[in-house]
CSV table of C-alpha atoms (C1' of nucleotides) in Angstrom, one decimal:
chain,number,residue,atom,x,y,z
X,29,MET,CA,44.8,86.7,126.5
X,30,ASP,CA,47.2,88.3,129.0
X,31,ASN,CA,46.1,91.8,129.8
X,32,ASN,CA,47.8,92.1,133.2
X,33,LYS,CA,50.1,94.9,131.8
X,34,LYS,CA,49.8,98.1,133.7
X,35,THR,CA,50.7,100.4,130.8
X,36,LYS,CA,51.2,100.1,127.0
X,37,GLY,CA,54.8,101.1,127.6
X,38,ARG,CA,56.7,103.4,125.2
X,39,GLN,CA,55.0,103.7,121.8
X,40,ARG,CA,56.8,104.5,118.6
X,41,ILE,CA,56.3,108.0,117.3
X,42,ASP,CA,57.3,109.6,114.0
X,43,THR,CA,60.3,111.8,114.8
X,44,SER,CA,60.2,113.4,111.4
X,45,LYS,CA,56.9,115.1,112.1
X,46,ARG,CA,55.8,117.8,114.4
X,47,ARG,CA,53.6,116.5,117.2
X,48,GLU,CA,50.1,117.8,116.4
X,49,ARG,CA,48.5,118.0,119.8
X,50,GLU,CA,49.5,121.0,121.8
X,51,GLU,CA,49.7,119.0,125.0
X,52,ASP,CA,51.9,116.3,123.5
X,53,ARG,CA,54.2,119.0,122.2
X,54,LEU,CA,54.6,120.6,125.6
X,55,VAL,CA,55.1,117.3,127.5
X,56,THR,CA,57.5,116.0,124.9
X,57,PHE,CA,59.5,119.2,125.0
X,58,SER,CA,59.8,119.1,128.7
X,59,LYS,CA,60.9,115.5,128.8
X,60,ARG,CA,63.2,115.6,125.9
X,61,ARG,CA,64.9,118.8,126.9
X,62,THR,CA,65.7,117.2,130.2
X,63,GLY,CA,67.1,114.2,128.4
X,64,LEU,CA,69.1,116.4,126.1
X,65,TYR,CA,70.7,118.2,129.0
X,66,LYS,CA,71.6,114.9,130.6
X,67,LYS,CA,73.2,113.6,127.4
X,68,GLY,CA,75.1,116.8,127.1
X,69,SER,CA,76.2,116.6,130.7
X,70,GLU,CA,77.4,113.0,130.3
X,71,LEU,CA,79.3,113.8,127.1
X,72,CYS,CA,81.2,116.5,129.0
X,73,THR,CA,81.9,114.3,132.0
X,74,LEU,CA,83.0,111.3,130.0
X,75,CYS,CA,85.2,113.2,127.6
X,76,GLY,CA,86.3,116.1,129.8
X,77,THR,CA,84.9,118.8,127.5
X,78,GLN,CA,82.8,122.0,127.6
X,79,LEU,CA,79.4,122.4,126.1
X,80,GLY,CA,76.5,124.8,125.7
X,81,ILE,CA,73.0,124.2,124.6
X,82,LEU,CA,70.4,126.8,123.8
X,83,VAL,CA,66.8,125.9,122.9
X,84,PHE,CA,63.6,127.8,122.5
X,85,SER,CA,60.4,126.3,123.9
X,86,PRO,CA,57.3,126.0,121.8
X,87,SER,CA,56.1,129.2,123.4
X,88,GLY,CA,59.3,130.9,122.4
X,89,LYS,CA,60.9,130.9,125.9
X,90,PRO,CA,64.7,130.4,125.7
X,91,PHE,CA,66.4,127.8,127.8
X,92,SER,CA,70.1,127.3,128.1
X,93,PHE,CA,72.5,124.7,129.6
X,94,GLY,CA,76.2,124.9,130.1
X,95,HIS,CA,78.6,122.4,131.5
X,96,PRO,CA,80.4,122.8,133.7
X,97,ASN,CA,78.6,125.7,135.6
X,98,ILE,CA,78.5,128.5,133.1
X,99,GLU,CA,79.8,131.1,135.5
X,100,VAL,CA,82.8,128.9,136.3
X,101,ILE,CA,83.7,128.8,132.6
X,102,ALA,CA,83.2,132.5,132.2
X,103,ARG,CA,85.5,133.2,135.2
X,104,ARG,CA,88.1,130.9,133.9
X,105,VAL,CA,88.2,132.6,130.6
X,106,LEU,CA,88.7,136.0,132.2
X,107,GLU,CA,91.5,134.6,134.4
X,108,ILE,CA,93.3,133.0,131.5
X,109,ASN,CA,92.9,135.9,129.1
X,110,PRO,CA,92.2,139.0,131.1
X,111,ARG,CA,92.9,141.3,128.2
X,112,SER,CA,90.1,139.9,126.1
X,113,ASN,CA,87.9,142.4,127.8
X,114,GLU,CA,89.8,145.5,126.8
X,115,ASN,CA,92.2,144.6,124.1
X,116,SER,CA,91.1,143.5,120.6
X,117,ASP,CA,87.5,143.9,121.4
X,118,GLY,CA,87.8,146.9,123.6
X,119,VAL,CA,85.1,149.0,121.9
X,120,MET,CA,82.5,146.3,121.6
X,121,ASP,CA,83.0,144.9,125.1
X,122,ALA,CA,82.9,148.2,126.8
X,123,TYR,CA,79.7,149.0,125.1
X,124,HIS,CA,78.4,145.5,125.7
X,125,MET,CA,79.4,145.4,129.4
X,126,ASN,CA,77.8,148.7,130.1
X,127,ARG,CA,74.6,147.5,128.5
X,128,ILE,CA,74.7,144.2,130.3
X,129,ASN,CA,75.2,145.8,133.6
X,130,LYS,CA,72.1,147.9,133.2
X,131,LEU,CA,70.1,144.9,132.0
X,132,ASN,CA,71.3,142.9,135.0
X,133,GLU,CA,69.7,145.4,137.4
X,134,LYS,CA,66.3,144.8,135.8
X,135,LEU,CA,66.8,141.1,135.6
X,136,THR,CA,67.8,140.9,139.3
X,137,ILE,CA,64.5,142.4,140.2
X,138,VAL,CA,62.5,140.4,137.7
X,139,SER,CA,63.9,137.2,138.9
X,140,ASP,CA,63.1,138.0,142.5
X,141,GLU,CA,66.6,138.6,144.1
X,142,GLY,CA,68.1,135.8,142.0
X,143,GLU,CA,66.2,133.2,143.9
X,144,ASP,CA,65.2,131.3,140.8
X,145,GLU,CA,68.7,131.4,139.3
X,146,LYS,CA,70.0,129.7,142.5
X,147,GLU,CA,67.3,127.1,142.4
X,148,ARG,CA,67.9,126.2,138.8
X,149,GLY,CA,71.6,126.0,139.4
X,150,MET,CA,71.2,123.6,142.2
X,151,LYS,CA,68.8,121.5,140.2
X,152,LEU,CA,71.2,121.2,137.3
X,153,ALA,CA,74.2,120.6,139.5
X,154,GLN,CA,72.4,117.8,141.2
X,155,MET,CA,71.2,116.3,137.9
X,156,ALA,CA,74.6,116.6,136.2
X,157,LYS,CA,76.6,115.8,139.2
X,158,VAL,CA,78.8,118.7,138.3
X,159,ARG,CA,82.1,118.9,140.1
X,160,GLN,CA,83.0,122.5,140.3
X,161,ASN,CA,86.7,121.9,140.8
X,162,LYS,CA,89.1,119.7,138.9
X,163,PHE,CA,88.4,120.9,135.4
X,164,LEU,CA,90.8,119.5,132.9
X,165,CYS,CA,89.9,121.0,129.5
X,166,GLU,CA,92.6,122.8,127.4
X,167,PRO,CA,92.7,126.5,128.1
X,168,LYS,CA,93.5,127.3,124.5
X,169,ILE,CA,92.0,126.4,121.2
X,170,ASP,CA,94.8,125.8,118.7
X,171,GLU,CA,93.3,123.5,116.2
X,172,LEU,CA,93.1,125.3,112.9
X,173,ASN,CA,91.3,123.0,110.5
X,174,ASP,CA,87.9,124.0,111.8
X,175,TYR,CA,85.2,123.6,109.3
X,176,ASP,CA,82.4,124.4,111.7
X,177,LEU,CA,83.7,127.8,112.6
X,178,PRO,CA,81.9,130.0,110.0
X,179,ASN,CA,78.7,128.2,110.9
X,180,MET,CA,79.3,128.8,114.6
X,181,LYS,CA,80.0,132.4,113.9
X,182,ASP,CA,76.7,132.9,112.3
X,183,TRP,CA,75.0,131.1,115.1
X,184,LEU,CA,76.6,133.3,117.7
X,185,LEU,CA,75.5,136.4,115.8
X,186,GLU,CA,72.0,135.1,115.6
X,187,LEU,CA,71.9,134.2,119.3
X,188,HIS,CA,73.3,137.5,120.3
X,189,GLY,CA,70.7,139.3,118.3
X,190,LYS,CA,67.9,137.3,119.8
X,191,ILE,CA,69.1,137.7,123.4
X,192,ASN,CA,69.5,141.4,122.9
X,193,ASN,CA,66.0,141.7,121.5
X,194,HIS,CA,64.6,139.8,124.4
X,195,LEU,CA,66.4,141.9,126.9
X,196,GLU,CA,65.3,145.1,125.2
X,197,GLU,CA,61.7,143.9,125.4
X,198,LEU,CA,62.1,143.2,129.1
X,199,ILE,CA,63.2,146.7,129.7
X,200,ASP,CA,60.9,148.5,127.3
X,201,SER,CA,57.8,146.8,128.5
X,202,GLN,CA,58.4,147.5,132.2
X,203,VAL,CA,57.4,144.1,133.3
X,204,VAL,CA,58.8,144.2,136.8
X,205,GLY,CA,55.3,144.5,138.2
X,206,THR,CA,54.4,141.0,137.1
X,207,TYR,CA,56.5,139.6,139.9
X,208,ASN,CA,56.0,140.4,143.6
H,28,MET,CA,77.5,77.1,128.3
H,29,ASP,CA,76.1,79.2,125.4
H,30,ASN,CA,78.8,81.3,123.9
H,31,ASN,CA,77.2,81.8,120.5
H,32,LYS,CA,76.9,85.5,121.1
H,33,LYS,CA,78.8,87.6,118.6
H,34,THR,CA,79.5,90.5,121.0
H,35,LYS,CA,79.2,91.3,124.6
H,36,GLY,CA,76.7,94.0,123.7
H,37,ARG,CA,76.6,97.4,125.4
H,38,GLN,CA,78.4,97.4,128.7
H,39,ARG,CA,77.5,99.7,131.6
H,40,ILE,CA,80.0,102.6,132.2
H,41,ASP,CA,80.2,105.1,135.0
H,42,THR,CA,78.9,108.3,133.5
H,43,SER,CA,80.0,110.3,136.5
H,44,LYS,CA,83.7,109.7,135.6
H,45,ARG,CA,85.9,110.8,132.8
H,46,ARG,CA,86.9,108.0,130.5
H,47,GLU,CA,90.6,107.3,131.3
H,48,ARG,CA,91.8,105.8,128.0
H,49,GLU,CA,92.5,108.4,125.4
H,50,GLU,CA,91.0,106.2,122.6
H,51,ASP,CA,87.8,105.5,124.5
H,52,ARG,CA,87.4,109.2,125.1
H,53,LEU,CA,87.7,110.0,121.4
H,54,VAL,CA,85.3,107.2,120.2
H,55,THR,CA,82.8,108.1,122.9
H,56,PHE,CA,83.0,111.8,122.0
H,57,SER,CA,82.4,111.0,118.3
H,58,LYS,CA,79.5,108.6,119.0
H,59,ARG,CA,77.8,110.7,121.6
H,60,ARG,CA,78.1,114.0,119.8
H,61,THR,CA,76.3,112.4,116.9
H,62,GLY,CA,73.7,111.1,119.3
H,63,LEU,CA,73.3,114.5,120.9
H,64,TYR,CA,72.8,116.2,117.5
H,65,LYS,CA,70.2,113.6,116.7
H,66,LYS,CA,68.3,114.2,120.0
H,67,GLY,CA,68.5,117.9,119.4
H,68,SER,CA,67.2,117.6,115.9
H,69,GLU,CA,64.3,115.4,117.0
H,70,LEU,CA,63.4,117.8,119.8
H,71,CYS,CA,63.1,120.6,117.2
H,72,THR,CA,61.2,118.6,114.7
H,73,LEU,CA,58.7,117.2,117.2
H,74,CYS,CA,58.1,120.4,119.0
H,75,GLY,CA,58.6,122.9,116.2
H,76,THR,CA,61.4,124.8,118.0
H,77,GLN,CA,64.9,126.2,117.3
H,78,LEU,CA,68.1,125.0,118.9
H,79,GLY,CA,71.8,125.5,119.0
H,80,ILE,CA,74.5,123.2,120.4
H,81,LEU,CA,78.1,124.1,120.8
H,82,VAL,CA,80.6,121.6,122.1
H,83,PHE,CA,84.4,121.4,122.3
H,84,SER,CA,86.1,118.2,121.4
H,85,PRO,CA,88.7,116.6,123.8
H,86,SER,CA,91.4,118.3,121.6
H,87,GLY,CA,89.7,121.7,121.9
H,88,LYS,CA,88.2,121.8,118.5
H,89,PRO,CA,84.8,123.5,118.5
H,90,PHE,CA,81.7,121.8,116.9
H,91,SER,CA,78.3,123.4,116.5
H,92,PHE,CA,74.9,122.3,115.5
H,93,GLY,CA,71.9,124.4,114.6
H,94,HIS,CA,68.4,123.4,113.7
H,95,PRO,CA,67.1,124.3,111.3
H,96,ASN,CA,69.9,125.3,109.1
H,97,ILE,CA,71.7,128.0,110.9
H,98,GLU,CA,71.9,130.4,107.9
H,99,VAL,CA,68.1,130.1,107.4
H,100,ILE,CA,67.6,131.2,111.0
H,101,ALA,CA,70.0,134.1,110.7
H,102,ARG,CA,68.3,135.3,107.5
H,103,ARG,CA,64.9,135.1,109.1
H,104,VAL,CA,66.0,137.2,112.1
H,105,LEU,CA,67.3,139.9,109.8
H,106,GLU,CA,64.1,139.9,107.7
H,107,ILE,CA,61.9,140.1,110.8
H,108,ASN,CA,63.9,142.7,112.6
H,109,PRO,CA,66.2,144.4,110.0
H,110,ARG,CA,66.9,147.3,112.4
H,111,SER,CA,68.7,145.1,114.9
H,112,ASN,CA,71.8,145.5,112.8
H,113,GLU,CA,71.9,149.3,113.1
H,114,ASN,CA,69.6,150.4,115.8
H,115,SER,CA,70.1,149.7,119.5
H,116,ASP,CA,73.3,147.8,118.9
H,117,GLY,CA,74.6,150.0,116.1
H,118,VAL,CA,78.1,150.6,117.4
H,119,MET,CA,78.7,147.0,118.3
H,120,ASP,CA,77.3,145.4,115.3
H,121,ALA,CA,79.1,147.8,112.9
H,122,TYR,CA,82.4,146.9,114.5
H,123,HIS,CA,81.5,143.3,114.7
H,124,MET,CA,80.3,143.0,111.1
H,125,ASN,CA,83.4,144.7,109.8
H,126,ARG,CA,85.5,142.4,111.8
H,127,ILE,CA,83.5,139.3,110.7
H,128,ASN,CA,83.7,140.3,107.1
H,129,LYS,CA,87.5,140.4,107.3
H,130,LEU,CA,87.6,137.1,109.0
H,131,ASN,CA,85.3,135.6,106.5
H,132,GLU,CA,87.9,136.3,103.7
H,133,LYS,CA,90.5,134.3,105.6
H,134,LEU,CA,88.2,131.5,106.5
H,135,THR,CA,87.0,131.1,102.9
H,136,ILE,CA,90.5,130.5,101.9
H,137,VAL,CA,91.3,128.3,104.8
H,138,SER,CA,88.3,126.1,104.2
H,139,ASP,CA,89.2,125.6,100.6
H,140,GLU,CA,86.5,127.6,98.8
H,141,GLY,CA,83.9,126.6,101.3
H,142,GLU,CA,84.0,123.0,100.0
H,143,ASP,CA,84.0,121.6,103.5
H,144,GLU,CA,81.2,123.8,104.7
H,145,LYS,CA,79.1,122.5,102.0
H,146,GLU,CA,80.0,118.9,102.7
H,147,ARG,CA,79.2,119.3,106.4
H,148,GLY,CA,76.0,121.0,105.6
H,149,MET,CA,74.7,118.2,103.4
H,150,LYS,CA,75.7,115.6,105.9
H,151,LEU,CA,73.8,117.3,108.7
H,152,ALA,CA,70.8,118.0,106.5
H,153,GLN,CA,70.7,114.3,105.6
H,154,MET,CA,71.0,113.2,109.2
H,155,ALA,CA,68.5,115.6,110.6
H,156,LYS,CA,66.1,115.5,107.7
H,157,VAL,CA,65.9,119.2,107.9
H,158,ARG,CA,63.2,120.7,105.8
H,159,GLN,CA,64.4,124.1,104.8
H,160,ASN,CA,60.9,125.5,104.2
H,161,LYS,CA,57.9,125.4,106.4
H,162,PHE,CA,59.3,126.8,109.6
H,163,LEU,CA,56.6,127.4,112.1
H,164,CYS,CA,58.4,128.9,115.2
H,165,GLU,CA,57.1,132.1,116.7
H,166,PRO,CA,59.0,135.2,115.3
H,167,LYS,CA,58.9,137.0,118.7
H,168,ILE,CA,59.9,136.1,122.1
H,169,ASP,CA,57.4,137.6,124.5
H,170,GLU,CA,57.7,135.3,127.6
H,171,LEU,CA,58.9,137.4,130.5
H,172,ASN,CA,59.4,135.0,133.4
H,173,ASP,CA,62.7,133.7,132.0
H,174,TYR,CA,64.9,132.4,134.8
H,175,ASP,CA,67.6,131.1,132.4
H,176,LEU,CA,68.2,134.4,130.8
H,177,PRO,CA,71.1,135.7,133.0
H,178,ASN,CA,72.7,132.4,132.5
H,179,MET,CA,72.4,132.5,128.8
H,180,LYS,CA,73.7,136.0,128.7
H,181,ASP,CA,76.9,134.9,130.4
H,182,TRP,CA,77.1,131.9,128.1
H,183,LEU,CA,76.9,134.1,125.1
H,184,LEU,CA,79.5,136.4,126.4
H,185,GLU,CA,81.8,133.5,127.0
H,186,LEU,CA,81.2,131.9,123.7
H,187,HIS,CA,81.7,135.2,121.9
H,188,GLY,CA,85.0,135.7,123.6
H,189,LYS,CA,86.1,132.2,122.7
H,190,ILE,CA,85.2,132.5,119.1
H,191,ASN,CA,86.9,135.8,118.7
H,192,ASN,CA,90.1,134.5,120.3
H,193,HIS,CA,90.0,131.5,118.0
H,194,LEU,CA,89.5,133.7,115.0
H,195,GLU,CA,92.2,136.1,116.1
H,196,GLU,CA,94.6,133.2,116.3
H,197,LEU,CA,93.7,132.0,112.8
H,198,ILE,CA,94.6,135.4,111.4
H,199,ASP,CA,97.6,136.2,113.6
H,200,SER,CA,99.3,132.9,112.9
H,201,GLN,CA,98.9,133.1,109.2
H,202,VAL,CA,97.9,129.5,108.8
H,203,VAL,CA,96.5,129.6,105.3
H,204,GLY,CA,99.6,127.7,104.1
H,205,THR,CA,98.6,124.6,106.0
H,206,TYR,CA,95.9,124.1,103.4
H,207,ASN,CA,96.5,123.6,99.7
Q,18,DA,C1',53.2,122.2,135.0
Q,19,DG,C1',55.9,118.6,136.8
Q,20,DA,C1',56.9,113.8,139.1
Q,21,DT,C1',56.3,108.8,138.8
Q,22,DC,C1',55.4,104.3,136.7
Q,23,DT,C1',56.0,100.5,133.2
Q,24,DA,C1',56.8,98.4,128.8
Q,25,DT,C1',58.9,99.3,124.9
Q,26,DC,C1',61.9,101.8,121.7
Q,27,DG,C1',66.2,103.9,120.7
Q,28,DT,C1',71.2,104.5,121.9
Q,29,DT,C1',75.6,102.9,122.5
Q,30,DA,C1',79.9,99.9,124.5
Q,31,DG,C1',82.9,96.9,122.8
Q,32,DA,C1',84.9,94.6,118.9
Q,33,DA,C1',85.9,94.6,114.2
Q,34,DT,C1',86.5,97.1,109.8
E,20,DT,C1',90.1,108.0,113.0
E,21,DA,C1',85.0,107.2,111.7
E,22,DT,C1',81.5,103.6,110.7
E,23,DT,C1',79.3,98.9,111.4
E,24,DC,C1',77.5,95.2,114.1
E,25,DT,C1',75.1,93.1,118.1
E,26,DA,C1',73.3,92.8,122.7
E,27,DA,C1',72.5,95.2,126.7
E,28,DC,C1',71.4,99.6,128.7
E,29,DG,C1',69.0,103.8,129.2
E,30,DA,C1',65.4,107.1,127.6
E,31,DT,C1',60.7,108.0,127.1
E,32,DA,C1',55.3,107.6,125.4
E,33,DG,C1',51.3,107.2,127.5
E,34,DA,C1',48.9,107.0,131.7
E,35,DT,C1',48.3,108.6,136.3
E,36,DC,C1',48.8,111.5,140.3
DNA sequence: AGATCTATCGTTAGAAT
DNA sequence: TATTCTAACGATAGATC
């Protein structure tokens, strides 16, 4: 019989079950997260849309992906609707911004002068072939029959709480020493 | 020559370019969004993790997907850390919750007694084969070397602003009449 | 931990419904 | 406009480095 084959190739796995072996879970997570980002990136490129993905690793570490570059989106929103920072959400955003600014100081130190952030950004940019300019998405959302909205709202609240908890822990546990 | 083939099969497309034909863009968006959700769902099932995806359609309509059921996650977070509603983020959350509650009233009417929310939920549950019980993810996030965090923070802020803008528009434009 | 290789499995373009 | 069908394309399990 012909056993010249170098590998067994891709084998079928049961996608309705959790992978039992710790090692398999980690490898699968790493590979499939990359694949998911690629799919998301392609969807955005092909259809000219915006997208965000947040996923927690098996160890609980959060990963996120935005297309196009998340900072570009954020800046665009502020340019288009500068009052959103002070107007309807004035109280909340003032509080939030202040809080975020303080957290940023810590995070800048933790992430070693933002070196890693830069690295990651370049990696994603390369992978997704993101073009920073020429962004064609509608600036306003005016569709009204939006069945997903209540769900998204809950999701945002949940995410927000999680992020804040994580950031709180970063500060409270004084972990800066772990780096450098 | 053999022309028995029923279709030409999948053809290669340039994933680094926006699809030019409006119709192609819509069909591609619909198909690939489904595929993306499936990939996300599988990633979560295989690795026992949590995930959220937010994507805007070509027409600007937001779609979101959470695994497992987003409400289950939200409830778990509140159970595990009940003080997160009143403690460190007391001011913001009180304001936010009040606001959300008011918005919820409107949305309940808009979405026709939540009929659509239910429909959508069942559809997703079926697709993803979500098992509501037996959820094994860690309750706490204690990893500290998190390079993605600043990025995620920006993303959350951006999303949050967008959602709020959308909700504001829903209320301000008094669109309830479009339904029923 | 992440990159690479290969054979196979799963996704999807185009067409029709 | 979303789903179905088929064949071709792309993603990835397992192994290795």
